DNA sequence: CAATTTGTTCAATCATTTTTGAACAAATTG
DNA sequence: CAATTTGTTCAAAAATGATTGAACAAATTG
């Protein structure tokens, strides 16, 4: 009813397939589930927004996976909902601007860990027993770690600058 | 025979324990197995080089895990072997210079994926069917992806510069 | 060179994470 | 408002990835 050629709604072209695999592998690198990479890859390689149902059919994954994966991608600002007039279903499209994508990723997946790490460093400091013969060594290397955190924080704006 | 206090060979101090956990979590972020983070954390928090056997005893992990984890860390240049005179066993010590660590990580875990990704992009280009109505869209976005790769390559030297 | 120590390998096991799918709730339609 | 469509949730199943430990090889010792 909606597609132009017979099965443009149910099958990927070879190039789309390659894109799906590219993003699956890339996502896997970053510790994301395969389904998330696949969904993003498909949307990236498709001009028109796709419904959840189309994604399920084309990628042959379960509705549950698709639903969770899409939510995840929306939280990252990697996918947007497009409301098509007269269409009941939500449709989804990939955010293709690297700046937006990287920002989402840094905000959701990198910064929280940096925060958390800084807290942990404080906890280590508190846990050093002054009587421990190792105390001097521990203090010195804790300082060194704080330095690492300082540097990783410096890198963030730099990255934003290059990709902006 | 070698330790000074009763069980300095078999137990961690509270601070050491916190360090182990810090690196376990951090490593997990980067997609490394827990055991790898734990080993590095222990070595980081310990002034003297430790033998494989000491690591097994203190962390309570299997010899196999320790052996594999140490090899992995050596490949990353995150751990070095120290040959102690008169000691038969290998002893291991943590590389604590961020520059060396980050270089190892970039070289072993980041750059190969970038290479591989570039190859994939070429494959996608080859897979685009000129008759596909989507071809224009695919070509445009493939170009965009090449741009991403270009930018991520720019980031590497920048990172090296900040941490150097 | 036999006995012992040390470290590696890898198949089997265990733990964690992801995916599935059926039950459900919410929204929409006629 | 009953029927249908759409999307979410979550317990169970499947898949993936890490760890174990026993068998092995290499090196060292007396």
mmCIF file of C-alpha atoms (C1' of nucleotides) in Angstrom:
data_model
loop_
_atom_site.group_PDB
_atom_site.id
_atom_site.type_symbol
_atom_site.label_atom_id
_atom_site.label_comp_id
_atom_site.label_asym_id
_atom_site.label_seq_id
_atom_site.Cartn_x
_atom_site.Cartn_y
_atom_site.Cartn_z
ATOM 1 C CA UNK A 1 0.000 0.000 0.000
ATOM 2 C CA UNK A 2 2.763 2.458 0.809
ATOM 3 C CA UNK A 3 5.973 1.220 -0.880
ATOM 4 C CA UNK A 4 6.617 1.759 -4.547
ATOM 5 C CA UNK A 5 8.238 -1.537 -5.550
ATOM 6 C CA UNK A 6 6.923 -4.932 -4.503
ATOM 7 C CA UNK A 7 9.029 -5.543 -1.422
ATOM 8 C CA UNK A 8 10.714 -2.277 -0.624
ATOM 9 C CA UNK A 9 8.880 -2.576 2.692
ATOM 10 C CA UNK A 10 10.262 -5.942 3.665
ATOM 11 C CA UNK A 11 13.756 -6.271 2.255
ATOM 12 C CA UNK A 12 16.981 -4.299 2.360
ATOM 13 C CA UNK A 13 19.164 -3.504 -0.606
ATOM 14 C CA UNK A 14 22.723 -4.837 -0.501
ATOM 15 C CA UNK A 15 24.017 -1.383 0.349
ATOM 16 C CA UNK A 16 21.525 -0.984 3.175
ATOM 17 C CA UNK A 17 22.561 -4.350 4.478
ATOM 18 C CA UNK A 18 26.187 -3.276 4.533
ATOM 19 C CA UNK A 19 25.232 -0.117 6.408
ATOM 20 C CA UNK A 20 23.352 -2.141 8.995
ATOM 21 C CA UNK A 21 26.413 -4.284 9.510
ATOM 22 C CA UNK A 22 28.694 -1.272 9.719
ATOM 23 C CA UNK A 23 26.665 0.231 12.523
ATOM 24 C CA UNK A 24 26.183 -3.080 14.260
ATOM 25 C CA UNK A 25 29.919 -3.539 14.503
ATOM 26 C CA UNK A 26 30.557 0.053 15.387
ATOM 27 C CA UNK A 27 27.929 -0.024 18.103
ATOM 28 C CA UNK A 28 29.273 -3.279 19.423
ATOM 29 C CA UNK A 29 32.626 -1.534 19.885
ATOM 30 C CA UNK A 30 30.934 1.017 22.039
ATOM 31 C CA UNK A 31 29.235 -1.681 24.045
ATOM 32 C CA UNK A 32 25.794 -1.338 22.496
ATOM 33 C CA UNK A 33 23.570 -4.312 21.678
ATOM 34 C CA UNK A 34 23.516 -5.516 18.096
ATOM 35 C CA UNK A 35 19.855 -4.643 17.657
ATOM 36 C CA UNK A 36 20.530 -1.014 18.508
ATOM 37 C CA UNK A 37 23.242 -0.740 15.884
ATOM 38 C CA UNK A 38 21.107 -2.523 13.345
ATOM 39 C CA UNK A 39 18.134 -0.218 13.870
ATOM 40 C CA UNK A 40 20.249 2.875 13.599
ATOM 41 C CA UNK A 41 22.009 1.545 10.501
ATOM 42 C CA UNK A 42 18.736 0.784 8.774
ATOM 43 C CA UNK A 43 17.325 4.222 9.518
ATOM 44 C CA UNK A 44 20.588 5.818 8.460
ATOM 45 C CA UNK A 45 20.465 4.039 5.120
ATOM 46 C CA UNK A 46 16.814 4.778 4.429
ATOM 47 C CA UNK A 47 15.599 8.104 3.075
ATOM 48 C CA UNK A 48 12.063 7.920 4.497
ATOM 49 C CA UNK A 49 11.163 7.540 8.162
ATOM 50 C CA UNK A 50 10.204 3.978 9.106
ATOM 51 C CA UNK A 51 7.581 2.682 11.528
ATOM 52 C CA UNK A 52 8.381 0.269 14.331
ATOM 53 C CA UNK A 53 6.540 -2.359 12.377
ATOM 54 C CA UNK A 54 8.596 -1.778 9.237
ATOM 55 C CA UNK A 55 11.780 -2.083 11.283
ATOM 56 C CA UNK A 56 10.580 -5.344 12.800
ATOM 57 C CA UNK A 57 9.757 -6.718 9.370
ATOM 58 C CA UNK A 58 12.897 -5.604 7.592
ATOM 59 C CA UNK A 59 15.423 -6.486 10.295
ATOM 60 C CA UNK A 60 13.488 -9.528 11.460
ATOM 61 C CA UNK A 61 13.827 -8.726 15.113
ATOM 62 C CA UNK A 62 11.115 -8.880 17.746
ATOM 63 C CA UNK A 63 8.771 -6.018 18.497
ATOM 64 C CA UNK A 64 10.199 -5.869 22.013
ATOM 65 C CA UNK A 65 13.747 -5.439 20.780
ATOM 66 C CA UNK A 66 12.714 -2.791 18.313
ATOM 67 C CA UNK A 67 10.735 -0.881 20.918
ATOM 68 C CA UNK A 68 13.582 -0.936 23.453
ATOM 69 C CA UNK A 69 16.217 -0.177 20.858
ATOM 70 C CA UNK A 70 14.291 2.805 19.550
ATOM 71 C CA UNK A 71 13.803 4.209 23.010
ATOM 72 C CA UNK A 72 17.494 3.815 23.694
ATOM 73 C CA UNK A 73 18.368 5.609 20.483
ATOM 74 C CA UNK A 74 15.919 8.380 21.236
ATOM 75 C CA UNK A 75 17.541 8.927 24.633
ATOM 76 C CA UNK A 76 20.829 9.335 22.843
ATOM 77 C CA UNK A 77 19.218 11.776 20.388
ATOM 78 C CA UNK A 78 20.335 9.418 17.658
ATOM 79 C CA UNK A 79 16.810 8.842 16.406
ATOM 80 C CA UNK A 80 13.874 11.182 16.143
ATOM 81 C CA UNK A 81 10.162 10.591 15.931
ATOM 82 C CA UNK A 82 8.493 12.013 12.874
ATOM 83 C CA UNK A 83 4.739 12.370 12.944
ATOM 84 C CA UNK A 84 3.481 11.846 9.429
ATOM 85 C CA UNK A 85 0.098 13.453 8.710
ATOM 86 C CA UNK A 86 -2.660 10.894 8.448
ATOM 87 C CA UNK A 87 -0.379 8.088 9.673
ATOM 88 C CA UNK A 88 -1.308 6.527 12.912
ATOM 89 C CA UNK A 89 1.999 4.901 13.600
ATOM 90 C CA UNK A 90 5.055 6.723 14.878
ATOM 91 C CA UNK A 91 7.792 6.930 12.323
ATOM 92 C CA UNK A 92 11.478 7.149 13.093
ATOM 93 C CA UNK A 93 14.368 8.789 11.358
ATOM 94 C CA UNK A 94 18.104 8.780 12.074
ATOM 95 C CA UNK A 95 19.890 11.856 13.329
ATOM 96 C CA UNK A 96 22.751 12.117 10.872
ATOM 97 C CA UNK A 97 24.665 15.105 12.226
ATOM 98 C CA UNK A 98 27.816 13.835 13.909
ATOM 99 C CA UNK A 99 27.788 16.731 16.338
ATOM 100 C CA UNK A 100 24.386 15.806 17.719
ATOM 101 C CA UNK A 101 25.219 12.128 17.853
ATOM 102 C CA UNK A 102 28.519 12.588 19.600
ATOM 103 C CA UNK A 103 26.987 14.989 22.078
ATOM 104 C CA UNK A 104 24.288 12.506 22.960
ATOM 105 C CA UNK A 105 26.810 9.762 23.390
ATOM 106 C CA UNK A 106 29.156 11.849 25.508
ATOM 107 C CA UNK A 107 26.314 13.101 27.675
ATOM 108 C CA UNK A 108 24.653 9.728 28.249
ATOM 109 C CA UNK A 109 27.494 7.259 28.143
ATOM 110 C CA UNK A 110 30.744 9.052 28.948
ATOM 111 C CA UNK A 111 30.128 11.899 31.364
ATOM 112 C CA UNK A 112 28.198 9.878 33.952
ATOM 113 C CA UNK A 113 31.148 7.505 34.234
ATOM 114 C CA UNK A 114 33.585 10.349 34.656
ATOM 115 C CA UNK A 115 31.479 11.794 37.479
ATOM 116 C CA UNK A 116 31.228 8.443 39.113
ATOM 117 C CA UNK A 117 34.971 7.892 38.782
ATOM 118 C CA UNK A 118 35.751 11.154 40.538
ATOM 119 C CA UNK A 119 33.581 10.083 43.478
ATOM 120 C CA UNK A 120 35.426 6.806 43.630
ATOM 121 C CA UNK A 121 38.765 8.560 43.828
ATOM 122 C CA UNK A 122 37.563 10.373 46.915
ATOM 123 C CA UNK A 123 36.486 7.077 48.416
ATOM 124 C CA UNK A 124 39.924 5.599 47.805
ATOM 125 C CA UNK A 125 41.506 8.565 49.531
ATOM 126 C CA UNK A 126 39.305 7.966 52.567
ATOM 127 C CA UNK A 127 40.192 4.294 52.594
ATOM 128 C CA UNK A 128 43.948 4.775 52.861
ATOM 129 C CA UNK A 129 45.158 3.654 56.258
ATOM 130 C CA UNK A 130 47.972 6.002 57.397
ATOM 131 C CA UNK A 131 49.679 3.088 59.170
ATOM 132 C CA UNK A 132 49.806 1.016 56.009
ATOM 133 C CA UNK A 133 53.424 0.846 54.798
ATOM 134 C CA UNK A 134 51.935 1.283 51.353
ATOM 135 C CA UNK A 135 50.235 4.575 52.257
ATOM 136 C CA UNK A 136 52.839 6.767 50.624
ATOM 137 C CA UNK A 137 52.696 4.825 47.406
ATOM 138 C CA UNK A 138 48.910 4.852 47.394
ATOM 139 C CA UNK A 139 48.697 8.587 47.978
ATOM 140 C CA UNK A 140 51.143 9.325 45.222
ATOM 141 C CA UNK A 141 49.305 7.196 42.717
ATOM 142 C CA UNK A 142 45.922 8.471 43.770
ATOM 143 C CA UNK A 143 47.196 11.929 42.887
ATOM 144 C CA UNK A 144 48.299 10.599 39.556
ATOM 145 C CA UNK A 145 44.819 9.235 38.944
ATOM 146 C CA UNK A 146 43.258 12.570 39.743
ATOM 147 C CA UNK A 147 45.461 13.967 37.049
ATOM 148 C CA UNK A 148 44.101 11.438 34.562
ATOM 149 C CA UNK A 149 40.589 12.545 35.350
ATOM 150 C CA UNK A 150 41.585 16.137 34.888
ATOM 151 C CA UNK A 151 42.974 15.329 31.466
ATOM 152 C CA UNK A 152 40.006 13.316 30.308
ATOM 153 C CA UNK A 153 37.827 16.256 31.184
ATOM 154 C CA UNK A 154 40.044 18.455 29.046
ATOM 155 C CA UNK A 155 39.557 16.140 26.118
ATOM 156 C CA UNK A 156 35.780 16.419 26.031
ATOM 157 C CA UNK A 157 35.554 20.062 24.874
ATOM 158 C CA UNK A 158 38.332 19.356 22.405
ATOM 159 C CA UNK A 159 36.387 16.529 20.865
ATOM 160 C CA UNK A 160 33.273 18.673 20.727
ATOM 161 C CA UNK A 161 35.310 21.326 18.996
ATOM 162 C CA UNK A 162 36.641 19.055 16.257
ATOM 163 C CA UNK A 163 33.325 17.489 15.430
ATOM 164 C CA UNK A 164 31.300 20.685 15.828
ATOM 165 C CA UNK B 1 59.163 -15.692 53.178
ATOM 166 C CA UNK B 2 58.929 -12.499 51.148
ATOM 167 C CA UNK B 3 56.181 -10.345 52.696
ATOM 168 C CA UNK B 4 56.823 -8.261 55.765
ATOM 169 C CA UNK B 5 53.530 -8.581 57.675
ATOM 170 C CA UNK B 6 51.665 -11.852 58.140
ATOM 171 C CA UNK B 7 49.293 -11.735 55.184
ATOM 172 C CA UNK B 8 50.468 -8.888 53.010
ATOM 173 C CA UNK B 9 50.874 -11.586 50.361
ATOM 174 C CA UNK B 10 47.318 -12.833 50.435
ATOM 175 C CA UNK B 11 45.067 -9.911 51.288
ATOM 176 C CA UNK B 12 44.418 -6.432 49.974
ATOM 177 C CA UNK B 13 44.110 -3.316 52.079
ATOM 178 C CA UNK B 14 40.804 -1.451 51.896
ATOM 179 C CA UNK B 15 42.381 1.176 49.657
ATOM 180 C CA UNK B 16 43.775 -1.457 47.330
ATOM 181 C CA UNK B 17 40.381 -3.051 47.155
ATOM 182 C CA UNK B 18 38.821 0.253 46.132
ATOM 183 C CA UNK B 19 41.461 0.664 43.422
ATOM 184 C CA UNK B 20 40.716 -2.789 42.078
ATOM 185 C CA UNK B 21 37.046 -1.891 41.895
ATOM 186 C CA UNK B 22 37.792 1.450 40.257
ATOM 187 C CA UNK B 23 39.719 -0.197 37.458
ATOM 188 C CA UNK B 24 37.271 -3.033 37.126
ATOM 189 C CA UNK B 25 34.467 -0.591 36.475
ATOM 190 C CA UNK B 26 36.551 1.613 34.275
ATOM 191 C CA UNK B 27 37.731 -1.335 32.208
ATOM 192 C CA UNK B 28 34.224 -2.661 31.943
ATOM 193 C CA UNK B 29 33.249 0.685 30.366
ATOM 194 C CA UNK B 30 35.872 0.149 27.743
ATOM 195 C CA UNK B 31 34.615 -3.348 27.107
ATOM 196 C CA UNK B 32 37.353 -5.192 28.967
ATOM 197 C CA UNK B 33 36.694 -8.274 31.137
ATOM 198 C CA UNK B 34 36.454 -7.735 34.866
ATOM 199 C CA UNK B 35 39.531 -9.828 35.541
ATOM 200 C CA UNK B 36 41.663 -7.580 33.362
ATOM 201 C CA UNK B 37 40.592 -4.475 35.252
ATOM 202 C CA UNK B 38 41.099 -6.207 38.570
ATOM 203 C CA UNK B 39 44.630 -7.303 37.740
ATOM 204 C CA UNK B 40 45.631 -3.877 36.534
ATOM 205 C CA UNK B 41 44.038 -2.244 39.579
ATOM 206 C CA UNK B 42 45.899 -4.514 41.957
ATOM 207 C CA UNK B 43 49.223 -3.878 40.260
ATOM 208 C CA UNK B 44 48.499 -0.169 40.147
ATOM 209 C CA UNK B 45 47.850 -0.113 43.881
ATOM 210 C CA UNK B 46 50.881 -2.160 44.830
ATOM 211 C CA UNK B 47 54.370 -0.724 45.072
ATOM 212 C CA UNK B 48 56.253 -3.963 44.386
ATOM 213 C CA UNK B 49 55.916 -6.139 41.313
ATOM 214 C CA UNK B 50 53.715 -9.194 41.859
ATOM 215 C CA UNK B 51 54.010 -12.733 40.500
ATOM 216 C CA UNK B 52 51.203 -14.470 38.670
ATOM 217 C CA UNK B 53 50.789 -16.650 41.694
ATOM 218 C CA UNK B 54 50.445 -13.711 44.047
ATOM 219 C CA UNK B 55 47.802 -12.204 41.772
ATOM 220 C CA UNK B 56 45.896 -15.489 41.744
ATOM 221 C CA UNK B 57 46.015 -15.675 45.517
ATOM 222 C CA UNK B 58 45.127 -12.081 46.259
ATOM 223 C CA UNK B 59 42.362 -11.629 43.692
ATOM 224 C CA UNK B 60 41.133 -15.207 44.032
ATOM 225 C CA UNK B 61 40.864 -15.778 40.322
ATOM 226 C CA UNK B 62 42.032 -18.803 38.358
ATOM 227 C CA UNK B 63 45.527 -19.195 37.004
ATOM 228 C CA UNK B 64 44.082 -19.259 33.489
ATOM 229 C CA UNK B 65 42.333 -15.935 33.921
ATOM 230 C CA UNK B 66 45.406 -14.349 35.408
ATOM 231 C CA UNK B 67 47.630 -15.652 32.636
ATOM 232 C CA UNK B 68 45.316 -14.428 29.890
ATOM 233 C CA UNK B 69 44.645 -11.130 31.591
ATOM 234 C CA UNK B 70 48.330 -10.447 32.031
ATOM 235 C CA UNK B 71 49.063 -11.222 28.412
ATOM 236 C CA UNK B 72 46.284 -8.910 27.334
ATOM 237 C CA UNK B 73 47.626 -6.130 29.523
ATOM 238 C CA UNK B 74 51.144 -6.677 28.223
ATOM 239 C CA UNK B 75 49.894 -6.327 24.638
ATOM 240 C CA UNK B 76 48.415 -2.999 25.632
ATOM 241 C CA UNK B 77 51.677 -1.993 27.277
ATOM 242 C CA UNK B 78 49.693 -1.536 30.446
ATOM 243 C CA UNK B 79 51.752 -4.061 32.361
ATOM 244 C CA UNK B 80 55.437 -4.829 32.222
ATOM 245 C CA UNK B 81 57.423 -7.863 33.220
ATOM 246 C CA UNK B 82 60.118 -7.256 35.778
ATOM 247 C CA UNK B 83 62.792 -9.880 36.161
ATOM 248 C CA UNK B 84 63.828 -9.912 39.776
ATOM 249 C CA UNK B 85 67.321 -11.260 40.387
ATOM 250 C CA UNK B 86 67.266 -14.692 41.959
ATOM 251 C CA UNK B 87 63.508 -14.991 41.492
ATOM 252 C CA UNK B 88 62.357 -17.709 39.211
ATOM 253 C CA UNK B 89 58.876 -16.382 38.652
ATOM 254 C CA UNK B 90 58.030 -13.507 36.365
ATOM 255 C CA UNK B 91 56.886 -10.456 38.226
ATOM 256 C CA UNK B 92 54.532 -7.843 36.849
ATOM 257 C CA UNK B 93 54.196 -4.150 37.401
ATOM 258 C CA UNK B 94 51.655 -1.597 36.167
ATOM 259 C CA UNK B 95 52.582 1.033 33.638
ATOM 260 C CA UNK B 96 51.358 4.174 35.341
ATOM 261 C CA UNK B 97 52.099 6.818 32.703
ATOM 262 C CA UNK B 98 48.830 7.863 31.108
ATOM 263 C CA UNK B 99 50.567 8.634 27.851
ATOM 264 C CA UNK B 100 51.833 5.083 27.445
ATOM 265 C CA UNK B 101 48.545 3.579 28.531
ATOM 266 C CA UNK B 102 46.444 5.686 26.220
ATOM 267 C CA UNK B 103 48.787 5.028 23.332
ATOM 268 C CA UNK B 104 48.539 1.305 23.845
ATOM 269 C CA UNK B 105 44.790 1.477 24.025
ATOM 270 C CA UNK B 106 44.463 3.653 20.947
ATOM 271 C CA UNK B 107 46.856 1.482 18.998
ATOM 272 C CA UNK B 108 45.340 -1.875 19.949
ATOM 273 C CA UNK B 109 41.681 -1.141 20.471
ATOM 274 C CA UNK B 110 40.767 1.986 18.534
ATOM 275 C CA UNK B 111 42.870 2.269 15.413
ATOM 276 C CA UNK B 112 42.191 -1.240 14.102
ATOM 277 C CA UNK B 113 38.467 -0.519 14.209
ATOM 278 C CA UNK B 114 38.934 2.740 12.371
ATOM 279 C CA UNK B 115 40.897 0.954 9.640
ATOM 280 C CA UNK B 116 38.308 -1.726 9.400
ATOM 281 C CA UNK B 117 35.521 0.834 9.258
ATOM 282 C CA UNK B 118 37.164 2.617 6.343
ATOM 283 C CA UNK B 119 37.290 -0.650 4.423
ATOM 284 C CA UNK B 120 33.632 -1.199 5.118
ATOM 285 C CA UNK B 121 32.764 2.194 3.741
ATOM 286 C CA UNK B 122 34.389 1.229 0.470
ATOM 287 C CA UNK B 123 32.395 -1.972 0.438
ATOM 288 C CA UNK B 124 29.163 -0.047 0.918
ATOM 289 C CA UNK B 125 30.092 2.197 -2.000
ATOM 290 C CA UNK B 126 30.579 -0.876 -4.176
ATOM 291 C CA UNK B 127 27.262 -2.302 -3.054
ATOM 292 C CA UNK B 128 25.162 0.671 -4.141
ATOM 293 C CA UNK B 129 22.984 -0.299 -7.083
ATOM 294 C CA UNK B 130 22.745 2.700 -9.467
ATOM 295 C CA UNK B 131 19.170 1.692 -10.370
ATOM 296 C CA UNK B 132 18.057 1.736 -6.750
ATOM 297 C CA UNK B 133 15.797 4.763 -6.222
ATOM 298 C CA UNK B 134 17.651 5.151 -2.934
ATOM 299 C CA UNK B 135 21.043 5.423 -4.619
ATOM 300 C CA UNK B 136 21.269 9.189 -4.361
ATOM 301 C CA UNK B 137 20.419 9.133 -0.696
ATOM 302 C CA UNK B 138 22.898 6.342 -0.032
ATOM 303 C CA UNK B 139 25.721 8.095 -1.830
ATOM 304 C CA UNK B 140 25.118 11.324 0.002
ATOM 305 C CA UNK B 141 25.128 9.640 3.385
ATOM 306 C CA UNK B 142 28.087 7.481 2.567
ATOM 307 C CA UNK B 143 29.983 10.689 1.936
ATOM 308 C CA UNK B 144 28.820 11.957 5.274
ATOM 309 C CA UNK B 145 30.151 8.826 6.924
ATOM 310 C CA UNK B 146 33.528 9.287 5.298
ATOM 311 C CA UNK B 147 33.553 12.679 6.888
ATOM 312 C CA UNK B 148 32.970 11.134 10.295
ATOM 313 C CA UNK B 149 35.955 8.895 9.808
ATOM 314 C CA UNK B 150 38.042 11.845 8.780
ATOM 315 C CA UNK B 151 37.078 13.653 11.960
ATOM 316 C CA UNK B 152 37.721 10.727 14.255
ATOM 317 C CA UNK B 153 41.174 10.480 12.770
ATOM 318 C CA UNK B 154 41.712 14.129 13.557
ATOM 319 C CA UNK B 155 40.801 13.498 17.150
ATOM 320 C CA UNK B 156 43.508 10.905 17.761
ATOM 321 C CA UNK B 157 46.515 13.239 17.558
ATOM 322 C CA UNK B 158 44.619 15.782 19.616
ATOM 323 C CA UNK B 159 44.077 13.276 22.364
ATOM 324 C CA UNK B 160 47.703 12.261 22.225
ATOM 325 C CA UNK B 161 48.627 15.883 22.532
ATOM 326 C CA UNK B 162 46.551 16.562 25.641
ATOM 327 C CA UNK B 163 47.709 13.510 27.514
ATOM 328 C CA UNK B 164 51.315 13.711 26.326
ATOM 329 C "C1'" DC C 1 67.991 -36.742 33.506
ATOM 330 C "C1'" DA C 2 64.134 -37.231 36.787
ATOM 331 C "C1'" DA C 3 61.631 -34.209 39.650
ATOM 332 C "C1'" DT C 4 59.778 -29.851 40.341
ATOM 333 C "C1'" DT C 5 58.256 -25.381 39.276
ATOM 334 C "C1'" DT C 6 56.130 -22.166 36.290
ATOM 335 C "C1'" DG C 7 53.134 -20.622 32.884
ATOM 336 C "C1'" DT C 8 49.883 -21.528 28.788
ATOM 337 C "C1'" DT C 9 46.005 -23.426 26.376
ATOM 338 C "C1'" DC C 10 41.461 -24.618 25.576
ATOM 339 C "C1'" DA C 11 37.126 -27.330 26.209
ATOM 340 C "C1'" DA C 12 33.595 -27.187 29.538
ATOM 341 C "C1'" DT C 13 31.120 -24.436 32.769
ATOM 342 C "C1'" DC C 14 29.237 -20.403 34.604
ATOM 343 C "C1'" DA C 15 27.547 -15.594 34.505
ATOM 344 C "C1'" DT C 16 25.842 -11.811 32.168
ATOM 345 C "C1'" DT C 17 23.396 -9.598 28.580
ATOM 346 C "C1'" DT C 18 20.248 -9.586 24.859
ATOM 347 C "C1'" DT C 19 16.284 -11.084 22.624
ATOM 348 C "C1'" DT C 20 11.889 -12.932 22.358
ATOM 349 C "C1'" DG C 21 6.992 -13.073 22.679
ATOM 350 C "C1'" DA C 22 2.867 -13.040 25.059
ATOM 351 C "C1'" DA C 23 0.203 -10.291 28.180
ATOM 352 C "C1'" DC C 24 -1.048 -5.760 28.875
ATOM 353 C "C1'" DA C 25 -2.319 -0.688 28.548
ATOM 354 C "C1'" DA C 26 -3.340 3.295 25.796
ATOM 355 C "C1'" DA C 27 -4.991 5.383 21.951
ATOM 356 C "C1'" DT C 28 -7.899 5.434 17.897
ATOM 357 C "C1'" DT C 29 -11.680 4.214 15.042
ATOM 358 C "C1'" DG C 30 -16.278 3.486 13.363
ATOM 359 C "C1'" DC D 1 -18.296 1.812 23.697
ATOM 360 C "C1'" DA D 2 -16.686 -2.471 21.450
ATOM 361 C "C1'" DA D 3 -13.230 -3.590 18.261
ATOM 362 C "C1'" DT D 4 -8.864 -2.705 16.470
ATOM 363 C "C1'" DT D 5 -4.414 -0.877 16.219
ATOM 364 C "C1'" DT D 6 -0.205 0.453 18.275
ATOM 365 C "C1'" DG D 7 3.403 0.291 21.431
ATOM 366 C "C1'" DT D 8 5.429 -1.166 26.112
ATOM 367 C "C1'" DT D 9 6.821 -4.278 29.665
ATOM 368 C "C1'" DC D 10 8.954 -8.032 31.634
ATOM 369 C "C1'" DA D 11 9.662 -13.029 32.686
ATOM 370 C "C1'" DA D 12 11.713 -16.739 30.297
ATOM 371 C "C1'" DA D 13 14.810 -18.433 26.665
ATOM 372 C "C1'" DA D 14 18.755 -17.853 23.866
ATOM 373 C "C1'" DA D 15 23.118 -16.024 22.865
ATOM 374 C "C1'" DT D 16 27.296 -14.226 24.108
ATOM 375 C "C1'" DG D 17 31.357 -13.685 26.644
ATOM 376 C "C1'" DA D 18 34.292 -14.670 30.757
ATOM 377 C "C1'" DT D 19 36.239 -17.909 33.917
ATOM 378 C "C1'" DT D 20 37.737 -22.179 35.474
ATOM 379 C "C1'" DG D 21 40.737 -26.003 35.919
ATOM 380 C "C1'" DA D 22 42.943 -29.917 34.272
ATOM 381 C "C1'" DA D 23 46.153 -31.384 30.835
ATOM 382 C "C1'" DC D 24 50.199 -29.939 28.809
ATOM 383 C "C1'" DA D 25 54.837 -27.878 27.498
ATOM 384 C "C1'" DA D 26 58.918 -25.443 28.786
ATOM 385 C "C1'" DA D 27 62.234 -24.180 31.826
ATOM 386 C "C1'" DT D 28 64.897 -24.946 35.974
ATOM 387 C "C1'" DT D 29 66.996 -27.503 39.599
ATOM 388 C "C1'" DG D 30 69.723 -30.789 42.158
#
